[in-house]
Amino acid sequence: MASIGSLYAPLGHLRARTVNSTVAYAGLKVDRPVYTHFQDNKKSDFLGNFPHGKIPAFRSNSGVSIVEGAAIARYFAALAPESGLLPKSLEDQALVDQWCHLIETEVFDNTLLTWFICQGKFGPYSKETHDIVTTRERRAIGTVNQHLEDKTYLVGDRITLADLTLASAMNFALAKTLDTEGRAKYPNVVKHFEMVSTEPSLKELFGKIEYAEKAIEYQSPN
Amino acid sequence: MSANLQKLENHLATRSYLEGYTPSQADVHVFKAISSAPDASAYPHASRWYTHIKSYAAEHGSLAGSSTAGEVFTDGSGNTPAVAAEDDDEVDLFGDDDDEDAEAERVKAERVAAYNLKKSAKPKTIAKSVVTLEVKPWDDTTNMAGLEKVVRSVEWDGLVWGSSKLVPVGYGINKLQITLVIEDEKISLDELQEKLEEFDEYIMSTDVAAMQKL
Ligand SMILES: N[C@@H](CCC(=O)N[C@@H](CS)C(=O)NCC(=O)O)C(=O)O
């Protein structure tokens, strides 16, 4: 199979997990130009193609530039219809989009925010802000957990892009914010993660998962 | 063959499949031992799993793996009443069997009857049997509650009635299936059946459907 274009999405990068798992599961071939994050994205070559200057970024063979991990992943899924990552009916596609969006904006973004807050990257530490973000993250995880009470995959009975998105977000949350007690609270999400992250084509990408024993906390500098 | 639904439920609370992270012959093995979808309110995880494995119906023959990991969920020995336990406290009255499974129901009824008998503090060395008796009415006009009442009105030394249920036999007629435990020395089943058939305004016939030494 010929390469479909150039993908800027470092394999170990958590922001890039969804798009990289889509490549792996769909069995697509992409070129991965040598790229050093926080350096190459500031160079004029890169900015010429991708003015926003962020990754994930994809440049197709025909010269179309696409950014936003979710958009690239969806495009990749559509390129491999036999993978089933994007279901056939428009309704099911909408449901896949629904979960992808909810998981990315309400789970992943809040995990990331928590991480930033704990590193002091969002100004002076506020326990109150930290708690609000945790509550928002957990509300979304709780909704997904509830949905998985009677389902094995998020949409239909086979793996879709929504499942890759969830496993990718949970990869981050399980390592940073979901401690032992949190995992006990959302068992369906944990077992979903274990199922997806060990899928033969995804196993290598997800690697060995270290679950957080304790959620990350703010370490005061003094 | 039936499946131990509670055990299945516990296993599936934290796992997507019976073995590993993909559907396999272990799932197919247990799936086939279950006649219909487990009740979602009693067994939410088993129910979730059942629906999912059902979606692989066309591939059941070709899924990978072996049934071994599934066999611990389907009983070979599980159908023997758990009355061998020495201590009353150990008797599992409401064991793990599938409520919807007639066989499991019967086993449960036997356990209850056996347990009740044991509770009545009879010496343990006495030989006993647990019996499933089927009592047939004349037709669909027979008052089955009345029928059950006359059956249970027989109070003989060495006889303990257990649970019962109505089983359809067709044309709107039900038979009463009732469990009892008898002390072999004291009770003759022939006599008991004769006695029951005297209530001929209710009872057409009686049959011993199953009998097992305790
Ligand atoms: N909404 C974008 C966010 C992408 C993003 O924030 N990428 C970061 C990853 S660290 C980046 O490339 N930052 C580079 C920079 O800010 O210079 C997506 O989901 O793809």
GROMACS .gro file of C-alpha atoms and ligand atoms in nm:
model
  456
    1MET     CA    1   0.000   0.000   0.000
    2ALA     CA    2   0.126   0.343  -0.085
    3SER     CA    3   0.165   0.607   0.181
    4ILE     CA    4  -0.130   0.844   0.205
    5GLY     CA    5   0.083   1.144   0.308
    6SER     CA    6   0.296   1.292   0.585
    7LEU     CA    7   0.185   1.270   0.944
    8TYR     CA    8   0.333   1.481   1.220
    9ALA     CA    9   0.226   1.296   1.531
   10PRO     CA   10   0.504   1.162   1.754
   11LEU     CA   11   0.419   0.804   1.856
   12GLY     CA   12   0.465   0.862   2.227
   13HIS     CA   13   0.269   1.187   2.234
   14LEU     CA   14  -0.058   1.160   2.425
   15ARG     CA   15  -0.224   1.425   2.210
   16ALA     CA   16  -0.147   1.205   1.913
   17ARG     CA   17  -0.266   0.875   2.054
   18THR     CA   18  -0.604   0.874   1.883
   19VAL     CA   19  -0.468   0.953   1.541
   20ASN     CA   20  -0.182   0.707   1.580
   21SER     CA   21  -0.412   0.430   1.694
   22THR     CA   22  -0.634   0.500   1.394
   23VAL     CA   23  -0.335   0.457   1.163
   24ALA     CA   24  -0.241   0.133   1.336
   25TYR     CA   25  -0.588  -0.018   1.353
   26ALA     CA   26  -0.689   0.083   1.001
   27GLY     CA   27  -0.359  -0.050   0.868
   28LEU     CA   28  -0.276   0.272   0.684
   29LYS     CA   29   0.067   0.367   0.567
   30VAL     CA   30   0.192   0.719   0.640
   31ASP     CA   31   0.524   0.896   0.611
   32ARG     CA   32   0.654   1.028   0.938
   33PRO     CA   33   0.898   1.308   0.860
   34VAL     CA   34   1.173   1.361   1.116
   35TYR     CA   35   1.021   1.613   1.353
   36THR     CA   36   1.130   1.764   1.683
   37HIS     CA   37   0.840   1.896   1.882
   38PHE     CA   38   0.854   2.259   1.999
   39GLN     CA   39   1.129   2.323   1.744
   40ASP     CA   40   1.017   2.216   1.399
   41ASN     CA   41   0.663   2.341   1.452
   42LYS     CA   42   0.804   2.691   1.487
   43LYS     CA   43   0.994   2.681   1.161
   44SER     CA   44   0.871   2.850   0.849
   45ASP     CA   45   0.844   2.526   0.645
   46PHE     CA   46   0.605   2.382   0.896
   47LEU     CA   47   0.417   2.707   0.950
   48GLY     CA   48   0.378   2.744   0.576
   49ASN     CA   49   0.173   2.427   0.566
   50PHE     CA   50   0.024   2.457   0.914
   51PRO     CA   51  -0.011   2.819   1.024
   52HIS     CA   52  -0.149   2.720   1.365
   53GLY     CA   53   0.187   2.560   1.437
   54LYS     CA   54   0.058   2.259   1.631
   55ILE     CA   55   0.056   1.884   1.602
   56PRO     CA   56  -0.105   1.648   1.514
   57ALA     CA   57  -0.080   1.770   1.155
   58PHE     CA   58  -0.120   1.589   0.826
   59ARG     CA   59  -0.031   1.678   0.472
   60SER     CA   60  -0.188   1.459   0.206
   61ASN     CA   61  -0.010   1.357  -0.111
   62SER     CA   62  -0.236   1.590  -0.301
   63GLY     CA   63  -0.121   1.880  -0.085
   64VAL     CA   64  -0.414   1.923   0.151
   65SER     CA   65  -0.316   2.022   0.505
   66ILE     CA   66  -0.528   1.904   0.794
   67VAL     CA   67  -0.477   1.982   1.162
   68GLU     CA   68  -0.675   1.887   1.473
   69GLY     CA   69  -0.615   1.528   1.576
   70ALA     CA   70  -0.985   1.438   1.574
   71ALA     CA   71  -1.035   1.562   1.217
   72ILE     CA   72  -0.731   1.374   1.091
   73ALA     CA   73  -0.834   1.056   1.270
   74ARG     CA   74  -1.184   1.076   1.125
   75TYR     CA   75  -1.046   1.125   0.778
   76PHE     CA   76  -0.816   0.825   0.822
   77ALA     CA   77  -1.105   0.612   0.948
   78ALA     CA   78  -1.308   0.707   0.642
   79LEU     CA   79  -1.017   0.607   0.417
   80ALA     CA   80  -1.039   0.254   0.555
   81PRO     CA   81  -1.410   0.170   0.544
   82GLU     CA   82  -1.344  -0.201   0.590
   83SER     CA   83  -1.196  -0.129   0.933
   84GLY     CA   84  -1.541  -0.034   1.058
   85LEU     CA   85  -1.389   0.251   1.258
   86LEU     CA   86  -1.645   0.480   1.100
   87PRO     CA   87  -1.980   0.299   1.085
   88LYS     CA   88  -2.189   0.302   0.770
   89SER     CA   89  -2.506   0.476   0.875
   90LEU     CA   90  -2.507   0.851   0.921
   91GLU     CA   91  -2.677   0.808   1.258
   92ASP     CA   92  -2.403   0.580   1.384
   93GLN     CA   93  -2.142   0.819   1.249
   94ALA     CA   94  -2.307   1.099   1.443
   95LEU     CA   95  -2.293   0.886   1.756
   96VAL     CA   96  -1.925   0.817   1.699
   97ASP     CA   97  -1.866   1.191   1.655
   98GLN     CA   98  -2.069   1.262   1.965
   99TRP     CA   99  -1.853   1.038   2.182
  100CYS     CA  100  -1.529   1.154   2.026
  101HIS     CA  101  -1.620   1.514   2.094
  102LEU     CA  102  -1.744   1.455   2.445
  103ILE     CA  103  -1.440   1.249   2.538
  104GLU     CA  104  -1.193   1.491   2.388
  105THR     CA  105  -1.340   1.811   2.527
  106GLU     CA  106  -1.473   1.690   2.860
  107VAL     CA  107  -1.241   1.406   2.956
  108PHE     CA  108  -0.908   1.463   2.786
  109ASP     CA  109  -0.904   1.841   2.812
  110ASN     CA  110  -0.986   1.829   3.182
  111THR     CA  111  -0.718   1.569   3.252
  112LEU     CA  112  -0.473   1.789   3.069
  113LEU     CA  113  -0.591   2.096   3.257
  114THR     CA  114  -0.545   1.914   3.587
  115TRP     CA  115  -0.196   1.826   3.488
  116PHE     CA  116  -0.119   2.188   3.395
  117ILE     CA  117  -0.273   2.316   3.717
  118CYS     CA  118  -0.063   2.077   3.923
  119GLN     CA  119   0.249   2.191   3.745
  120GLY     CA  120   0.169   2.550   3.823
  121LYS     CA  121   0.128   2.636   3.456
  122PHE     CA  122  -0.204   2.807   3.507
  123GLY     CA  123  -0.094   3.073   3.751
  124PRO     CA  124  -0.103   3.045   4.128
  125TYR     CA  125  -0.242   2.711   4.243
  126SER     CA  126  -0.604   2.709   4.349
  127LYS     CA  127  -0.743   2.400   4.514
  128GLU     CA  128  -1.090   2.519   4.424
  129THR     CA  129  -1.012   2.538   4.054
  130HIS     CA  130  -0.839   2.203   4.070
  131ASP     CA  131  -1.148   2.046   4.230
  132ILE     CA  132  -1.384   2.199   3.975
  133VAL     CA  133  -1.180   2.060   3.689
  134THR     CA  134  -1.167   1.717   3.856
  135THR     CA  135  -1.544   1.723   3.899
  136ARG     CA  136  -1.594   1.806   3.533
  137GLU     CA  137  -1.356   1.532   3.422
  138ARG     CA  138  -1.524   1.275   3.641
  139ARG     CA  139  -1.871   1.372   3.538
  140ALA     CA  140  -1.779   1.292   3.178
  141ILE     CA  141  -1.602   0.969   3.271
  142GLY     CA  142  -1.909   0.876   3.474
  143THR     CA  143  -2.135   0.932   3.176
  144VAL     CA  144  -1.920   0.711   2.957
  145ASN     CA  145  -1.898   0.449   3.234
  146GLN     CA  146  -2.276   0.445   3.261
  147HIS     CA  147  -2.312   0.411   2.886
  148LEU     CA  148  -2.081   0.110   2.895
  149GLU     CA  149  -2.289  -0.059   3.162
  150ASP     CA  150  -2.471  -0.258   2.896
  151LYS     CA  151  -2.237  -0.215   2.603
  152THR     CA  152  -1.898  -0.357   2.518
  153TYR     CA  153  -1.808  -0.087   2.264
  154LEU     CA  154  -1.938   0.268   2.256
  155VAL     CA  155  -2.132   0.247   1.930
  156GLY     CA  156  -2.265  -0.082   1.797
  157ASP     CA  157  -2.092  -0.408   1.877
  158ARG     CA  158  -1.754  -0.348   1.716
  159ILE     CA  159  -1.463  -0.115   1.772
  160THR     CA  160  -1.502   0.235   1.625
  161LEU     CA  161  -1.312   0.559   1.630
  162ALA     CA  162  -1.503   0.647   1.947
  163ASP     CA  163  -1.337   0.355   2.126
  164LEU     CA  164  -0.993   0.458   2.008
  165THR     CA  165  -1.063   0.810   2.131
  166LEU     CA  166  -1.180   0.684   2.468
  167ALA     CA  167  -0.884   0.451   2.518
  168SER     CA  168  -0.647   0.731   2.421
  169ALA     CA  169  -0.802   0.972   2.669
  170MET     CA  170  -0.813   0.710   2.940
  171ASN     CA  171  -0.449   0.629   2.880
  172PHE     CA  172  -0.375   0.977   3.006
  173ALA     CA  173  -0.634   0.984   3.285
  174LEU     CA  174  -0.536   0.642   3.418
  175ALA     CA  175  -0.177   0.755   3.442
  176LYS     CA  176  -0.246   1.096   3.597
  177THR     CA  177  -0.582   1.153   3.759
  178LEU     CA  178  -0.767   0.827   3.812
  179ASP     CA  179  -0.626   0.676   4.127
  180THR     CA  180  -0.719   0.337   4.273
  181GLU     CA  181  -1.041   0.472   4.417
  182GLY     CA  182  -1.126   0.643   4.088
  183ARG     CA  183  -1.076   0.323   3.893
  184ALA     CA  184  -1.303   0.137   4.132
  185LYS     CA  185  -1.569   0.394   4.058
  186TYR     CA  186  -1.556   0.351   3.681
  187PRO     CA  187  -1.497  -0.021   3.625
  188ASN     CA  188  -1.661  -0.027   3.282
  189VAL     CA  189  -1.428   0.237   3.150
  190VAL     CA  190  -1.127   0.052   3.291
  191LYS     CA  191  -1.223  -0.278   3.135
  192HIS     CA  192  -1.295  -0.104   2.805
  193PHE     CA  193  -0.949   0.046   2.820
  194GLU     CA  194  -0.790  -0.290   2.889
  195MET     CA  195  -0.974  -0.444   2.597
  196VAL     CA  196  -0.888  -0.174   2.345
  197SER     CA  197  -0.529  -0.110   2.452
  198THR     CA  198  -0.443  -0.477   2.416
  199GLU     CA  199  -0.598  -0.513   2.072
  200PRO     CA  200  -0.322  -0.679   1.864
  201SER     CA  201  -0.268  -0.385   1.631
  202LEU     CA  202  -0.270  -0.133   1.919
  203LYS     CA  203  -0.075  -0.316   2.184
  204GLU     CA  204   0.261  -0.183   2.084
  205LEU     CA  205   0.142   0.176   2.063
  206PHE     CA  206  -0.019   0.170   2.407
  207GLY     CA  207   0.268  -0.022   2.559
  208LYS     CA  208   0.272  -0.112   2.923
  209ILE     CA  209   0.029   0.100   3.118
  210GLU     CA  210   0.122   0.234   3.458
  211TYR     CA  211  -0.192   0.309   3.653
  212ALA     CA  212  -0.168   0.600   3.893
  213GLU     CA  213  -0.181   0.493   4.254
  214LYS     CA  214  -0.246   0.847   4.361
  215ALA     CA  215  -0.385   1.126   4.148
  216ILE     CA  216  -0.134   1.396   4.061
  217GLU     CA  217  -0.115   1.677   4.314
  218TYR     CA  218   0.025   2.023   4.317
  219GLN     CA  219   0.377   2.028   4.453
  220SER     CA  220   0.448   2.365   4.598
  221PRO     CA  221   0.792   2.484   4.486
  222ASN     CA  222   0.921   2.549   4.839
  223MET     CA  223  -2.593  -2.793   3.078
  224SER     CA  224  -2.653  -2.460   3.246
  225ALA     CA  225  -2.432  -2.173   3.345
  226ASN     CA  226  -2.350  -2.024   3.680
  227LEU     CA  227  -2.479  -1.675   3.617
  228GLN     CA  228  -2.358  -1.518   3.937
  229LYS     CA  229  -2.007  -1.639   3.878
  230LEU     CA  230  -2.027  -1.514   3.522
  231GLU     CA  231  -2.157  -1.178   3.643
  232ASN     CA  232  -1.871  -1.138   3.888
  233HIS     CA  233  -1.614  -1.226   3.627
  234LEU     CA  234  -1.755  -0.990   3.368
  235ALA     CA  235  -1.784  -0.695   3.602
  236THR     CA  236  -1.419  -0.621   3.534
  237ARG     CA  237  -1.367  -0.795   3.204
  238SER     CA  238  -1.505  -0.760   2.855
  239TYR     CA  239  -1.468  -1.126   2.766
  240LEU     CA  240  -1.425  -1.454   2.948
  241GLU     CA  241  -1.066  -1.497   2.842
  242GLY     CA  242  -0.825  -1.229   2.729
  243TYR     CA  243  -0.948  -0.922   2.547
  244THR     CA  244  -1.117  -1.071   2.243
  245PRO     CA  245  -1.412  -1.301   2.186
  246SER     CA  246  -1.313  -1.667   2.187
  247GLN     CA  247  -1.446  -2.020   2.208
  248ALA     CA  248  -1.463  -1.973   2.585
  249ASP     CA  249  -1.735  -1.713   2.528
  250VAL     CA  250  -1.912  -1.929   2.274
  251HIS     CA  251  -1.911  -2.226   2.512
  252VAL     CA  252  -2.085  -2.035   2.791
  253PHE     CA  253  -2.309  -1.842   2.553
  254LYS     CA  254  -2.446  -2.172   2.425
  255ALA     CA  255  -2.512  -2.295   2.777
  256ILE     CA  256  -2.746  -2.002   2.839
  257SER     CA  257  -3.086  -2.035   2.681
  258SER     CA  258  -3.180  -1.667   2.678
  259ALA     CA  259  -3.040  -1.327   2.768
  260PRO     CA  260  -2.970  -1.298   3.142
  261ASP     CA  261  -3.196  -1.054   3.323
  262ALA     CA  262  -3.023  -0.717   3.295
  263SER     CA  263  -3.139  -0.595   3.634
  264ALA     CA  264  -3.004  -0.898   3.814
  265TYR     CA  265  -2.701  -0.962   3.593
  266PRO     CA  266  -2.612  -0.638   3.413
  267HIS     CA  267  -2.260  -0.742   3.312
  268ALA     CA  268  -2.356  -1.092   3.203
  269SER     CA  269  -2.640  -0.938   3.006
  270ARG     CA  270  -2.407  -0.688   2.839
  271TRP     CA  271  -2.169  -0.971   2.751
  272TYR     CA  272  -2.450  -1.194   2.622
  273THR     CA  273  -2.573  -0.930   2.379
  274HIS     CA  274  -2.222  -0.872   2.257
  275ILE     CA  275  -2.136  -1.238   2.204
  276LYS     CA  276  -2.466  -1.282   2.026
  277SER     CA  277  -2.350  -1.025   1.772
  278TYR     CA  278  -2.076  -1.270   1.672
  279ALA     CA  279  -2.327  -1.548   1.601
  280ALA     CA  280  -2.213  -1.589   1.241
  281GLU     CA  281  -1.853  -1.631   1.357
  282HIS     CA  282  -1.913  -1.857   1.656
  283GLY     CA  283  -1.761  -2.150   1.476
  284SER     CA  284  -1.450  -1.967   1.365
  285LEU     CA  285  -1.356  -1.765   1.674
  286ALA     CA  286  -1.013  -1.842   1.816
  287GLY     CA  287  -0.921  -2.019   2.136
  288SER     CA  288  -1.065  -2.310   2.327
  289SER     CA  289  -1.364  -2.356   2.550
  290THR     CA  290  -1.154  -2.443   2.854
  291ALA     CA  291  -1.171  -2.104   3.022
  292GLY     CA  292  -1.548  -2.110   2.983
  293GLU     CA  293  -1.600  -2.447   3.142
  294VAL     CA  294  -1.571  -2.318   3.497
  295PHE     CA  295  -1.890  -2.123   3.435
  296THR     CA  296  -2.096  -2.415   3.315
  297ASP     CA  297  -2.179  -2.672   3.574
  298GLY     CA  298  -2.097  -3.034   3.559
  299SER     CA  299  -2.122  -3.096   3.930
  300GLY     CA  300  -2.317  -2.785   4.019
  301ASN     CA  301  -2.650  -2.958   3.981
  302THR     CA  302  -2.612  -3.183   4.280
  303PRO     CA  303  -2.796  -3.033   4.575
  304ALA     CA  304  -2.557  -2.864   4.811
  305VAL     CA  305  -2.694  -3.046   5.111
  306ALA     CA  306  -2.383  -3.245   5.181
  307ALA     CA  307  -2.254  -2.954   5.384
  308GLU     CA  308  -2.218  -3.051   5.749
  309ASP     CA  309  -2.297  -2.715   5.893
  310ASP     CA  310  -2.639  -2.562   5.838
  311ASP     CA  311  -2.477  -2.227   5.784
  312GLU     CA  312  -2.292  -2.363   5.489
  313VAL     CA  313  -2.603  -2.467   5.305
  314ASP     CA  314  -2.638  -2.234   5.013
  315LEU     CA  315  -3.010  -2.196   4.980
  316PHE     CA  316  -3.005  -1.953   4.700
  317GLY     CA  317  -2.702  -2.070   4.517
  318ASP     CA  318  -2.571  -1.928   4.200
  319ASP     CA  319  -2.801  -2.094   3.955
  320ASP     CA  320  -2.995  -1.925   3.683
  321ASP     CA  321  -3.338  -1.837   3.814
  322GLU     CA  322  -3.492  -1.882   3.476
  323ASP     CA  323  -3.355  -2.226   3.436
  324ALA     CA  324  -3.613  -2.487   3.527
  325GLU     CA  325  -3.350  -2.736   3.627
  326ALA     CA  326  -3.187  -2.484   3.855
  327GLU     CA  327  -3.527  -2.401   4.001
  328ARG     CA  328  -3.581  -2.762   4.079
  329VAL     CA  329  -3.241  -2.795   4.239
  330LYS     CA  330  -3.309  -2.487   4.445
  331ALA     CA  331  -3.643  -2.623   4.556
  332GLU     CA  332  -3.475  -2.946   4.655
  333ARG     CA  333  -3.218  -2.760   4.853
  334VAL     CA  334  -3.485  -2.566   5.034
  335ALA     CA  335  -3.680  -2.878   5.112
  336ALA     CA  336  -3.370  -3.058   5.225
  337TYR     CA  337  -3.265  -2.763   5.432
  338ASN     CA  338  -3.606  -2.736   5.593
  339LEU     CA  339  -3.593  -3.099   5.683
  340LYS     CA  340  -3.251  -3.059   5.830
  341LYS     CA  341  -3.367  -2.759   6.027
  342SER     CA  342  -3.638  -2.966   6.185
  343ALA     CA  343  -3.351  -3.124   6.375
  344LYS     CA  344  -3.395  -3.482   6.279
  345PRO     CA  345  -3.095  -3.703   6.350
  346LYS     CA  346  -2.857  -3.687   6.059
  347THR     CA  347  -2.808  -4.058   6.018
  348ILE     CA  348  -3.163  -4.117   5.896
  349ALA     CA  349  -3.182  -4.206   5.529
  350LYS     CA  350  -3.378  -3.952   5.328
  351SER     CA  351  -3.468  -3.880   4.973
  352VAL     CA  352  -3.562  -3.568   4.793
  353VAL     CA  353  -3.847  -3.616   4.552
  354THR     CA  354  -4.003  -3.409   4.278
  355LEU     CA  355  -4.366  -3.497   4.245
  356GLU     CA  356  -4.594  -3.392   3.964
  357VAL     CA  357  -4.961  -3.359   4.039
  358LYS     CA  358  -5.204  -3.334   3.747
  359PRO     CA  359  -5.550  -3.183   3.768
  360TRP     CA  360  -5.847  -3.307   3.564
  361ASP     CA  361  -5.873  -3.005   3.338
  362ASP     CA  362  -5.834  -2.630   3.314
  363THR     CA  363  -6.127  -2.567   3.547
  364THR     CA  364  -5.949  -2.721   3.843
  365ASN     CA  365  -5.862  -2.467   4.113
  366MET     CA  366  -5.487  -2.513   4.139
  367ALA     CA  367  -5.458  -2.323   4.466
  368GLY     CA  368  -5.711  -2.564   4.611
  369LEU     CA  369  -5.518  -2.853   4.465
  370GLU     CA  370  -5.196  -2.738   4.624
  371LYS     CA  371  -5.374  -2.695   4.954
  372VAL     CA  372  -5.501  -3.049   4.963
  373VAL     CA  373  -5.156  -3.179   4.869
  374ARG     CA  374  -4.994  -2.992   5.155
  375SER     CA  375  -5.270  -3.099   5.390
  376VAL     CA  376  -5.104  -3.438   5.404
  377GLU     CA  377  -4.892  -3.410   5.718
  378TRP     CA  378  -4.715  -3.730   5.789
  379ASP     CA  379  -4.427  -3.799   6.017
  380GLY     CA  380  -4.113  -3.813   5.802
  381LEU     CA  381  -4.253  -3.598   5.523
  382VAL     CA  382  -4.162  -3.235   5.457
  383TRP     CA  383  -4.312  -3.040   5.170
  384GLY     CA  384  -4.082  -2.801   4.990
  385SER     CA  385  -4.145  -2.540   4.727
  386SER     CA  386  -4.370  -2.583   4.429
  387LYS     CA  387  -4.460  -2.425   4.102
  388LEU     CA  388  -4.709  -2.459   3.821
  389VAL     CA  389  -4.584  -2.599   3.494
  390PRO     CA  390  -4.796  -2.566   3.179
  391VAL     CA  391  -4.884  -2.893   3.010
  392GLY     CA  392  -5.080  -2.749   2.719
  393TYR     CA  393  -5.441  -2.653   2.647
  394GLY     CA  394  -5.428  -2.403   2.933
  395ILE     CA  395  -5.374  -2.678   3.185
  396ASN     CA  396  -5.101  -2.660   3.448
  397LYS     CA  397  -4.958  -2.933   3.661
  398LEU     CA  398  -4.824  -2.873   4.009
  399GLN     CA  399  -4.461  -2.959   4.051
  400ILE     CA  400  -4.374  -2.993   4.415
  401THR     CA  401  -4.063  -3.095   4.601
  402LEU     CA  402  -4.065  -3.300   4.915
  403VAL     CA  403  -3.817  -3.470   5.136
  404ILE     CA  404  -3.904  -3.804   5.288
  405GLU     CA  405  -3.746  -4.028   5.543
  406ASP     CA  406  -3.711  -4.352   5.353
  407GLU     CA  407  -3.800  -4.568   5.657
  408LYS     CA  408  -4.121  -4.389   5.739
  409ILE     CA  409  -4.272  -4.290   5.409
  410SER     CA  410  -4.377  -4.506   5.118
  411LEU     CA  411  -4.421  -4.304   4.803
  412ASP     CA  412  -4.685  -4.546   4.675
  413GLU     CA  413  -4.892  -4.483   4.984
  414LEU     CA  414  -4.846  -4.112   4.952
  415GLN     CA  415  -4.956  -4.113   4.589
  416GLU     CA  416  -5.259  -4.325   4.675
  417LYS     CA  417  -5.348  -4.084   4.950
  418LEU     CA  418  -5.317  -3.784   4.717
  419GLU     CA  419  -5.525  -3.945   4.447
  420GLU     CA  420  -5.809  -3.977   4.698
  421PHE     CA  421  -5.857  -3.603   4.654
  422ASP     CA  422  -6.021  -3.682   4.327
  423GLU     CA  423  -6.219  -3.363   4.299
  424TYR     CA  424  -5.879  -3.196   4.229
  425ILE     CA  425  -5.628  -3.460   4.139
  426MET     CA  426  -5.634  -3.685   3.835
  427SER     CA  427  -5.293  -3.844   3.879
  428THR     CA  428  -4.952  -3.808   4.040
  429ASP     CA  429  -4.608  -3.899   3.911
  430VAL     CA  430  -4.267  -3.912   4.066
  431ALA     CA  431  -4.059  -3.702   3.826
  432ALA     CA  432  -3.730  -3.730   4.011
  433MET     CA  433  -3.592  -3.886   4.322
  434GLN     CA  434  -3.253  -3.867   4.480
  435LYS     CA  435  -3.103  -4.007   4.796
  436LEU     CA  436  -2.965  -3.747   5.031
  437LIG     N1  437  -0.699   2.094   1.935
  437LIG     C1  438  -0.574   2.040   1.887
  437LIG     C2  439  -0.467   2.068   1.991
  437LIG     C3  440  -0.330   2.042   1.938
  437LIG     C4  441  -0.223   2.086   2.036
  437LIG     O1  442  -0.252   2.159   2.135
  437LIG     N2  443  -0.100   2.041   2.009
  437LIG     C5  444   0.009   2.074   2.097
  437LIG     C6  445   0.067   1.947   2.149
  437LIG     S1  446   0.186   1.969   2.275
  437LIG     C7  447   0.114   2.148   2.016
  437LIG     O2  448   0.144   2.108   1.907
  437LIG     N3  449   0.172   2.254   2.073
  437LIG     C8  450   0.278   2.323   2.007
  437LIG     C9  451   0.286   2.466   2.043
  437LIG     O3  452   0.198   2.513   2.117
  437LIG     O4  453   0.381   2.528   1.997
  437LIG    C10  454  -0.587   1.889   1.859
  437LIG     O5  455  -0.669   1.826   1.923
  437LIG     O6  456  -0.520   1.839   1.771
   0.00000   0.00000   0.00000
